[in-house]
CSV table of C-alpha atoms in Angstrom, one decimal:
chain,number,residue,atom,x,y,z
A,23,UNK,CA,53.7,74.2,66.3
A,24,UNK,CA,56.5,72.3,66.6
A,25,UNK,CA,60.1,74.0,66.5
A,26,UNK,CA,61.5,73.7,63.3
A,27,UNK,CA,65.0,74.1,63.8
A,28,UNK,CA,67.3,73.1,66.4
A,29,UNK,CA,69.7,75.2,67.7
A,30,UNK,CA,73.3,74.5,67.6
A,31,UNK,CA,74.7,72.9,70.8
A,32,UNK,CA,77.8,75.7,71.4
A,33,UNK,CA,75.6,78.5,71.9
A,34,UNK,CA,74.8,77.6,75.5
A,35,UNK,CA,77.2,80.3,76.4
A,36,UNK,CA,75.3,82.9,74.4
A,37,UNK,CA,72.9,83.9,77.3
A,38,UNK,CA,72.4,87.3,76.2
A,39,UNK,CA,71.2,86.3,73.1
A,40,UNK,CA,68.3,84.2,74.1
A,41,UNK,CA,67.8,87.2,76.1
A,42,UNK,CA,67.8,89.1,73.4
A,43,UNK,CA,65.5,87.2,70.9
A,44,UNK,CA,63.0,86.5,74.0
A,45,UNK,CA,62.7,90.4,73.9
A,46,UNK,CA,62.4,90.5,70.1
A,47,UNK,CA,59.5,87.7,70.4
A,48,UNK,CA,57.9,89.7,73.0
A,49,UNK,CA,57.6,92.7,71.3
A,50,UNK,CA,56.1,90.8,68.2
A,51,UNK,CA,53.9,89.3,70.3
A,52,UNK,CA,52.5,92.6,71.5
A,53,UNK,CA,52.5,93.6,68.1
A,54,UNK,CA,50.4,90.6,67.1
A,55,UNK,CA,47.8,90.9,70.0
A,56,UNK,CA,47.2,94.4,69.2
A,57,UNK,CA,46.2,93.7,65.5
A,58,UNK,CA,44.5,90.4,66.0
A,59,UNK,CA,41.2,92.3,67.0
A,60,UNK,CA,41.2,94.0,63.7
A,61,UNK,CA,42.0,91.0,62.1
A,62,UNK,CA,39.2,88.8,63.4
A,63,UNK,CA,36.9,91.0,61.6
A,64,UNK,CA,38.8,91.4,58.2
A,65,UNK,CA,38.4,88.8,55.7
A,66,UNK,CA,41.6,86.9,54.6
A,67,UNK,CA,44.4,89.6,53.8
A,68,UNK,CA,46.0,90.3,50.7
A,69,UNK,CA,49.6,89.6,50.9
A,70,UNK,CA,51.3,92.7,51.2
A,71,UNK,CA,50.8,94.6,47.9
A,72,UNK,CA,53.7,97.1,48.2
A,73,UNK,CA,56.0,94.3,48.4
A,74,UNK,CA,54.5,93.1,45.1
A,75,UNK,CA,55.8,89.2,45.9
A,76,UNK,CA,56.1,87.3,42.5
A,77,UNK,CA,55.7,83.6,42.3
A,78,UNK,CA,56.9,83.3,38.8
A,79,UNK,CA,60.4,84.5,38.3
A,80,UNK,CA,60.7,84.6,34.7
A,81,UNK,CA,58.0,87.3,34.3
A,82,UNK,CA,59.9,90.0,35.9
A,83,UNK,CA,62.6,90.7,33.8
A,84,UNK,CA,63.3,90.1,29.8
A,85,UNK,CA,66.9,89.0,29.9
A,86,UNK,CA,67.5,88.5,26.0
A,87,UNK,CA,66.9,92.3,26.1
A,88,UNK,CA,70.9,92.0,26.5
A,89,UNK,CA,71.2,90.6,22.7
A,90,UNK,CA,68.5,92.8,21.1
A,91,UNK,CA,69.6,96.1,19.3
A,92,UNK,CA,69.5,99.5,20.9
A,93,UNK,CA,66.1,100.4,18.9
A,94,UNK,CA,64.2,97.0,20.0
A,95,UNK,CA,65.3,97.6,23.5
A,96,UNK,CA,63.9,101.1,23.2
A,97,UNK,CA,60.6,100.0,22.1
A,98,UNK,CA,60.5,97.0,24.5
A,99,UNK,CA,61.1,99.5,27.1
A,100,UNK,CA,58.2,101.9,26.1
A,101,UNK,CA,55.8,98.5,26.1
A,102,UNK,CA,56.4,97.7,29.5
A,103,UNK,CA,57.8,94.5,30.7
A,104,UNK,CA,55.7,91.5,31.4
A,105,UNK,CA,53.4,91.7,34.9
A,106,UNK,CA,55.4,89.8,37.7
A,107,UNK,CA,52.4,90.6,40.1
A,108,UNK,CA,50.3,87.6,38.2
A,109,UNK,CA,51.4,84.8,40.4
A,110,UNK,CA,51.8,87.2,43.6
A,111,UNK,CA,52.8,85.2,47.2
A,112,UNK,CA,49.7,84.4,48.8
A,113,UNK,CA,49.2,85.0,52.6
A,114,UNK,CA,49.8,81.8,54.8
A,115,UNK,CA,47.0,80.7,56.3
A,116,UNK,CA,47.2,79.4,59.6
A,117,UNK,CA,45.7,79.9,63.5
A,118,UNK,CA,49.4,80.0,65.0
A,119,UNK,CA,49.0,81.7,68.5
A,120,UNK,CA,51.4,84.7,69.4
A,121,UNK,CA,53.1,82.3,71.8
A,122,UNK,CA,53.8,79.3,69.0
A,123,UNK,CA,55.1,82.0,67.1
A,124,UNK,CA,57.5,83.4,70.0
A,125,UNK,CA,58.7,79.9,70.5
A,126,UNK,CA,59.4,79.6,66.7
A,127,UNK,CA,61.3,82.5,66.4
A,128,UNK,CA,63.6,81.2,69.2
A,129,UNK,CA,63.5,77.7,67.5
A,130,UNK,CA,64.9,79.4,64.1
A,131,UNK,CA,67.2,81.8,65.9
A,132,UNK,CA,70.6,80.3,65.0
A,133,UNK,CA,69.2,78.6,61.7
A,134,UNK,CA,71.2,82.0,60.3
A,135,UNK,CA,69.9,85.1,59.6
A,136,UNK,CA,67.8,83.9,56.6
A,137,UNK,CA,65.3,82.3,58.9
A,138,UNK,CA,65.2,84.4,62.0
A,139,UNK,CA,62.8,86.7,60.6
A,140,UNK,CA,60.4,83.7,59.6
A,141,UNK,CA,57.9,83.6,62.6
A,142,UNK,CA,57.0,87.3,62.2
A,143,UNK,CA,56.9,87.4,58.6
A,144,UNK,CA,54.5,84.4,58.5
A,145,UNK,CA,52.3,85.6,61.2
A,146,UNK,CA,52.1,89.2,59.8
A,147,UNK,CA,51.0,87.8,56.6
A,148,UNK,CA,48.4,85.3,58.4
A,149,UNK,CA,47.0,87.9,60.9
A,150,UNK,CA,46.7,91.0,59.7
A,151,UNK,CA,46.4,93.1,56.7
A,152,UNK,CA,49.1,94.9,55.2
A,153,UNK,CA,50.5,97.7,57.8
A,154,UNK,CA,53.5,99.6,56.9
A,155,UNK,CA,53.8,100.8,60.5
A,156,UNK,CA,54.1,97.4,62.0
A,157,UNK,CA,56.5,96.2,59.5
A,158,UNK,CA,58.4,99.1,60.4
A,159,UNK,CA,58.8,98.4,63.9
A,160,UNK,CA,59.4,94.7,63.3
A,161,UNK,CA,61.9,95.6,60.7
A,162,UNK,CA,63.7,97.8,63.5
A,163,UNK,CA,63.8,95.3,65.8
A,164,UNK,CA,65.1,92.2,63.6
A,165,UNK,CA,67.8,94.3,61.7
A,166,UNK,CA,69.6,95.3,65.4
A,167,UNK,CA,69.7,91.1,66.0
A,168,UNK,CA,70.8,90.9,62.2
A,169,UNK,CA,74.6,92.1,62.7
A,170,UNK,CA,74.9,89.8,65.8
A,171,UNK,CA,74.1,86.8,63.9
A,172,UNK,CA,76.0,87.6,61.1
A,173,UNK,CA,79.0,87.1,63.5
A,174,UNK,CA,77.1,84.1,65.0
A,175,UNK,CA,77.1,82.5,61.6
A,176,UNK,CA,80.9,83.3,61.2
A,177,UNK,CA,81.7,81.8,64.1
A,178,UNK,CA,79.6,78.8,63.3
A,179,UNK,CA,81.5,78.7,59.9
A,180,UNK,CA,84.6,78.4,61.6
A,181,UNK,CA,83.6,75.8,63.8
A,182,UNK,CA,82.0,73.7,61.1
A,183,UNK,CA,83.8,74.4,58.0
A,184,UNK,CA,82.9,70.9,56.2
A,185,UNK,CA,79.0,71.5,56.7
A,186,UNK,CA,77.7,71.3,53.3
A,187,UNK,CA,75.2,68.7,51.8
A,188,UNK,CA,76.7,66.2,54.1
A,189,UNK,CA,73.9,67.1,56.9
A,190,UNK,CA,71.4,65.8,54.2
A,191,UNK,CA,72.7,62.5,54.6
A,192,UNK,CA,70.3,59.9,55.7
A,193,UNK,CA,67.5,62.1,55.7
A,194,UNK,CA,64.0,60.9,55.4
A,195,UNK,CA,61.0,62.5,54.3
A,196,UNK,CA,59.0,62.5,57.9
A,197,UNK,CA,62.0,64.4,59.1
A,198,UNK,CA,62.2,66.9,56.3
A,199,UNK,CA,62.4,70.5,57.9
A,200,UNK,CA,63.3,74.0,56.6
A,201,UNK,CA,66.7,74.2,57.5
A,202,UNK,CA,67.5,71.1,55.1
A,203,UNK,CA,65.8,73.3,52.2
A,204,UNK,CA,68.3,76.3,53.4
A,205,UNK,CA,70.9,73.9,53.4
A,206,UNK,CA,70.5,72.8,49.9
A,207,UNK,CA,69.8,76.0,48.9
A,208,UNK,CA,73.2,77.4,49.9
A,209,UNK,CA,74.7,74.8,47.8
A,210,UNK,CA,73.2,75.7,45.0
A,211,UNK,CA,73.8,79.5,45.6
A,212,UNK,CA,77.5,78.8,45.7
A,213,UNK,CA,77.5,76.8,42.5
A,214,UNK,CA,75.1,80.0,40.7
A,215,UNK,CA,77.5,82.2,41.8
A,216,UNK,CA,80.7,80.3,40.4
A,217,UNK,CA,79.0,80.1,37.1
A,218,UNK,CA,78.2,83.8,36.8
A,219,UNK,CA,81.8,84.5,37.7
A,220,UNK,CA,83.2,82.2,35.0
A,221,UNK,CA,80.7,83.8,32.4
A,222,UNK,CA,82.1,87.3,33.7
A,223,UNK,CA,85.3,86.3,33.4
A,224,UNK,CA,85.0,84.9,29.9
A,225,UNK,CA,82.9,88.0,29.1
A,226,UNK,CA,86.2,90.1,30.4
A,227,UNK,CA,88.6,87.8,28.5
A,228,UNK,CA,86.3,88.2,24.9
A,229,UNK,CA,86.8,92.0,25.7
A,230,UNK,CA,83.2,92.8,26.0
A,231,UNK,CA,81.9,96.4,28.0
A,232,UNK,CA,80.6,95.0,31.3
A,233,UNK,CA,79.0,98.1,32.2
A,234,UNK,CA,76.8,97.8,28.8
A,235,UNK,CA,76.1,94.3,29.2
A,236,UNK,CA,74.9,94.5,32.8
A,237,UNK,CA,72.6,97.6,31.4
A,238,UNK,CA,71.4,95.5,29.0
A,239,UNK,CA,70.1,92.9,32.0
A,240,UNK,CA,68.6,95.6,34.2
A,241,UNK,CA,68.0,98.6,32.1
A,242,UNK,CA,67.4,101.8,34.2
A,243,UNK,CA,69.5,100.2,37.5
A,244,UNK,CA,72.4,102.3,38.5
A,245,UNK,CA,75.2,100.4,40.1
A,246,UNK,CA,76.8,101.5,43.1
A,247,UNK,CA,80.4,100.4,42.3
A,248,UNK,CA,82.3,99.1,39.1
A,249,UNK,CA,82.4,95.5,41.1
A,250,UNK,CA,78.5,95.4,41.1
A,251,UNK,CA,78.2,93.9,37.9
A,252,UNK,CA,78.8,90.7,39.6
A,253,UNK,CA,75.6,90.7,41.2
A,254,UNK,CA,74.0,91.6,37.8
A,255,UNK,CA,75.3,88.1,36.1
A,256,UNK,CA,74.4,86.2,39.2
A,257,UNK,CA,71.1,87.6,39.2
A,258,UNK,CA,71.2,86.8,35.3
A,259,UNK,CA,72.2,83.1,35.9
A,260,UNK,CA,69.7,82.4,38.8
A,261,UNK,CA,66.7,84.3,37.1
A,262,UNK,CA,67.2,81.6,34.0
A,263,UNK,CA,67.9,79.1,36.3
A,264,UNK,CA,64.9,79.3,38.5
A,265,UNK,CA,62.2,80.2,35.6
A,266,UNK,CA,59.3,78.0,36.4
A,267,UNK,CA,60.8,76.5,39.3
A,268,UNK,CA,57.2,77.0,40.8
A,269,UNK,CA,56.0,74.2,38.3
A,270,UNK,CA,56.3,70.7,38.6
A,271,UNK,CA,57.5,70.3,35.2
A,272,UNK,CA,59.4,73.4,35.0
A,273,UNK,CA,56.9,74.5,32.2
A,274,UNK,CA,58.6,71.8,29.9
A,275,UNK,CA,56.2,69.6,28.1
A,276,UNK,CA,58.9,67.2,28.0
A,277,UNK,CA,58.7,66.9,32.0
A,278,UNK,CA,55.0,66.9,32.0
A,279,UNK,CA,55.1,63.1,33.6
A,280,UNK,CA,56.1,65.4,36.9
A,281,UNK,CA,52.9,66.8,37.0
A,282,UNK,CA,51.5,63.6,38.8
A,283,UNK,CA,54.3,62.9,41.1
A,284,UNK,CA,53.9,62.9,44.6
A,285,UNK,CA,55.8,64.4,47.1
A,286,UNK,CA,57.4,60.8,48.0
A,287,UNK,CA,58.8,60.6,44.4
A,288,UNK,CA,60.0,63.9,44.5
A,289,UNK,CA,61.9,62.8,47.7
A,290,UNK,CA,63.3,59.4,46.6
A,291,UNK,CA,64.6,61.3,43.4
A,292,UNK,CA,66.5,64.0,45.6
A,293,UNK,CA,68.0,61.1,47.7
A,294,UNK,CA,68.7,59.1,44.3
A,295,UNK,CA,70.2,62.1,42.4
A,296,UNK,CA,72.5,63.7,45.6
A,297,UNK,CA,74.3,60.5,45.9
A,298,UNK,CA,75.6,60.6,41.6
A,299,UNK,CA,78.4,62.5,40.6
A,300,UNK,CA,77.3,65.0,37.3
A,301,UNK,CA,78.8,62.4,35.0
A,302,UNK,CA,76.4,59.6,36.2
A,303,UNK,CA,73.3,61.3,34.8
A,304,UNK,CA,75.0,62.6,31.6
A,305,UNK,CA,75.2,59.2,30.4
A,306,UNK,CA,73.1,59.2,27.3
A,307,UNK,CA,72.3,55.5,27.7
A,308,UNK,CA,70.7,55.5,30.9
A,309,UNK,CA,66.9,56.2,30.1
A,310,UNK,CA,66.4,57.0,34.1
A,311,UNK,CA,67.7,60.5,33.9
A,312,UNK,CA,66.5,61.1,30.2
A,313,UNK,CA,64.5,64.0,31.3
A,314,UNK,CA,67.4,66.0,33.5
A,315,UNK,CA,69.1,65.6,30.4
A,316,UNK,CA,66.7,67.3,28.3
A,317,UNK,CA,66.3,70.1,31.1
A,318,UNK,CA,70.2,70.2,30.6
A,319,UNK,CA,69.8,71.0,27.1
A,320,UNK,CA,66.9,73.5,27.2
A,321,UNK,CA,68.4,75.5,30.2
A,322,UNK,CA,72.0,75.8,28.3
A,323,UNK,CA,70.4,76.8,25.2
A,324,UNK,CA,68.2,79.5,27.5
A,325,UNK,CA,70.9,80.7,29.5
A,326,UNK,CA,74.1,80.9,26.9
A,327,UNK,CA,73.3,82.7,24.1
A,328,UNK,CA,74.7,81.8,20.8
A,329,UNK,CA,76.5,85.5,20.6
A,330,UNK,CA,77.7,84.7,24.0
A,331,UNK,CA,79.3,81.3,23.2
A,332,UNK,CA,80.9,82.5,19.9
A,333,UNK,CA,82.6,85.5,21.8
A,334,UNK,CA,83.6,83.0,24.3
A,335,UNK,CA,85.2,80.0,22.5
A,336,UNK,CA,85.2,81.5,18.7
A,337,UNK,CA,82.7,79.0,17.2
A,338,UNK,CA,79.6,77.3,18.5
A,339,UNK,CA,80.7,73.8,18.7
A,340,UNK,CA,79.2,73.3,22.5
A,341,UNK,CA,76.1,74.6,21.4
A,342,UNK,CA,76.0,72.1,18.1
A,343,UNK,CA,76.5,69.2,20.7
A,344,UNK,CA,74.1,70.1,22.9
A,345,UNK,CA,71.4,71.0,20.5
A,346,UNK,CA,72.1,67.9,18.4
A,347,UNK,CA,72.3,65.5,21.2
A,348,UNK,CA,72.8,63.0,22.3
A,349,UNK,CA,76.0,63.5,23.7
A,350,UNK,CA,77.0,66.2,25.9
A,351,UNK,CA,80.3,68.9,25.4
A,352,UNK,CA,83.2,67.5,27.5
A,353,UNK,CA,84.5,71.3,28.2
A,354,UNK,CA,85.0,72.3,32.0
A,355,UNK,CA,82.7,75.2,30.7
A,356,UNK,CA,79.9,72.8,30.2
A,357,UNK,CA,80.7,70.5,33.4
A,358,UNK,CA,80.4,73.5,35.6
A,359,UNK,CA,77.1,74.3,33.7
A,360,UNK,CA,75.9,70.6,34.2
A,361,UNK,CA,76.7,70.4,38.3
A,362,UNK,CA,74.7,73.8,38.7
A,363,UNK,CA,72.0,72.7,36.9
A,364,UNK,CA,71.7,69.3,39.3
A,365,UNK,CA,71.8,71.3,42.3
A,366,UNK,CA,68.9,73.5,40.6
A,367,UNK,CA,67.2,70.0,40.0
A,368,UNK,CA,68.0,68.9,43.4
A,369,UNK,CA,66.5,71.8,44.9
A,370,UNK,CA,63.5,71.3,43.0
A,371,UNK,CA,63.1,67.6,43.9
A,372,UNK,CA,63.4,69.4,47.8
A,373,UNK,CA,61.0,71.9,47.1
A,374,UNK,CA,58.3,69.8,46.1
A,375,UNK,CA,58.7,67.1,48.7
A,376,UNK,CA,57.3,69.8,51.0
A,377,UNK,CA,54.2,70.1,49.1
A,378,UNK,CA,51.8,68.5,51.5
A,379,UNK,CA,48.7,69.6,49.8
A,380,UNK,CA,48.0,72.2,52.9
A,381,UNK,CA,48.7,75.8,51.7
A,382,UNK,CA,51.1,75.9,55.2
A,383,UNK,CA,52.9,72.7,54.6
A,384,UNK,CA,53.9,73.6,50.8
A,385,UNK,CA,56.9,75.6,49.7
A,386,UNK,CA,56.6,79.0,47.4
A,387,UNK,CA,59.3,81.0,45.8
A,388,UNK,CA,59.4,84.8,45.2
A,389,UNK,CA,61.0,87.7,43.8
A,390,UNK,CA,60.8,91.5,44.5
A,391,UNK,CA,60.3,94.2,41.6
A,392,UNK,CA,62.3,96.7,40.9
A,393,UNK,CA,61.2,100.0,42.6
A,394,UNK,CA,59.6,97.9,46.0
A,395,UNK,CA,60.7,99.5,48.8
A,396,UNK,CA,63.4,97.2,51.2
A,397,UNK,CA,62.2,95.1,54.2
A,398,UNK,CA,63.9,93.2,56.4
A,399,UNK,CA,61.4,90.4,57.1
A,400,UNK,CA,61.5,89.5,53.2
A,401,UNK,CA,64.7,90.9,52.1
A,402,UNK,CA,68.3,90.5,52.6
A,403,UNK,CA,70.2,93.3,50.4
A,404,UNK,CA,73.5,92.0,48.9
A,405,UNK,CA,75.9,95.1,50.3
A,406,UNK,CA,75.2,93.3,53.9
A,407,UNK,CA,78.1,92.6,55.6
A,408,UNK,CA,80.5,95.1,53.6
A,409,UNK,CA,81.8,95.8,57.2
A,410,UNK,CA,83.0,99.6,56.0
A,411,UNK,CA,79.7,100.2,54.7
A,412,UNK,CA,77.8,99.0,57.2
A,413,UNK,CA,77.0,102.8,59.2
A,414,UNK,CA,77.1,104.4,55.4
A,415,UNK,CA,74.6,101.6,54.2
A,416,UNK,CA,72.3,102.1,57.2
A,417,UNK,CA,72.0,106.1,56.7
A,418,UNK,CA,71.0,105.7,53.5
A,419,UNK,CA,69.3,102.4,53.7
A,420,UNK,CA,65.7,104.6,53.8
A,421,UNK,CA,66.7,106.1,50.4
A,422,UNK,CA,67.0,103.2,48.8
A,423,UNK,CA,64.6,100.8,46.8
A,424,UNK,CA,65.2,97.2,45.1
A,425,UNK,CA,67.0,97.7,41.9
A,426,UNK,CA,66.7,94.3,41.4
A,427,UNK,CA,66.4,90.6,42.8
A,428,UNK,CA,69.4,88.6,42.7
A,429,UNK,CA,68.2,85.5,44.3
A,430,UNK,CA,64.7,84.6,44.7
A,431,UNK,CA,63.1,83.9,48.2
A,432,UNK,CA,61.6,81.1,49.7
A,433,UNK,CA,58.6,80.2,52.0
A,434,UNK,CA,59.2,76.7,53.0
A,435,UNK,CA,56.1,75.3,55.4
A,436,UNK,CA,56.3,78.2,58.0
A,437,UNK,CA,59.9,79.5,57.7
A,438,UNK,CA,60.6,82.3,55.4
A,439,UNK,CA,64.1,82.4,53.8
A,440,UNK,CA,64.6,86.1,52.5
A,441,UNK,CA,65.6,86.9,48.9
A,442,UNK,CA,68.6,88.9,48.0
A,443,UNK,CA,68.3,92.3,46.5
A,444,UNK,CA,70.4,94.9,45.2
A,445,UNK,CA,69.3,98.4,46.5
A,446,UNK,CA,69.6,101.4,44.5
A,447,UNK,CA,68.7,105.1,44.9
A,448,UNK,CA,64.9,105.6,43.4
A,449,UNK,CA,64.4,107.3,40.2
A,450,UNK,CA,63.7,110.6,40.7
A,451,UNK,CA,60.3,111.7,39.5
A,452,UNK,CA,60.7,114.7,36.8
């Protein structure tokens, strides 16, 4: 298996990191060897049941509960939410040797914390059934590296402040690797965050009770501190934008021709769209981006509820323009939405450019259900990096479960990109 991620050059003086990574890789290799004997006898293992990875992001949360009245909300709660387990992430097949995995771990080391756990995670899925003990010892090994890698990433950011989508210029399909996906994902996430922030600010200006609004989005998840409402709205925006992301047509009938696109076609669209400013494809006289325009309308109407728009702007003018067409609103609010949607669409094109037919070459998206145990391998907590909290967070981490997924995770080829989760205390059983 080839190394997927080139390590940045300025790391040659970090010899002890390589040493540590080598030790980590050795630990994983030992773990895997010990398990392979049992695994050989077993059939293809299930995905770790306890993690309840889900391919379908829309199913897990009904965000529109946000606008239901309390009685309806109670009835809905009693009826139970949609089952998110349906599209559970399948294990990654493949006969990767532990040695190759160790190399791959070293290779992904400097791609940032998000990708470092890849080699272990994919092998853990491929080689043996769910084993809590093995996952826990891996979690511990990975956790010790995480803090140092975070410092490393901060250094990297200071050294290369401008490293954004430019690194995706002159990219060819044959050279596509998971680092490119990670770059595009970060770009998309930045936009999702900023739109969620605008939404939050508008709610504040409109005098909404943010705590009540947050509770409507994720009922029954107590927030650890008041500022955490931002994670709730980030997750609201992300879930709406990523709904049906795993389908070539986003589950929209007007995009059904995309069901027949091959990976080259998706990649070409990525390249073409990346070079254009948002205004170019909002030009209704250009039929080339007609599908994208419809996608934009559908996502806007799904994300920005009528009552929300009335509260923010006092009238439904923008919604009317979006519904009626053919033009688009000229507000900065809509422009910000359109740019976010463009980045999600770009990421979607890139996602399907990885789909080589063989399962291990493709890509998948997952989220974690409320109440799941936290795993360092699959998840990154949004509270990571609150420096003052690190010791405290470590102390209570064992006592925490997933409150909700803020941003989905991805598997791209053999690289795992963690989903970001908001941790909370488990509900006490009566």
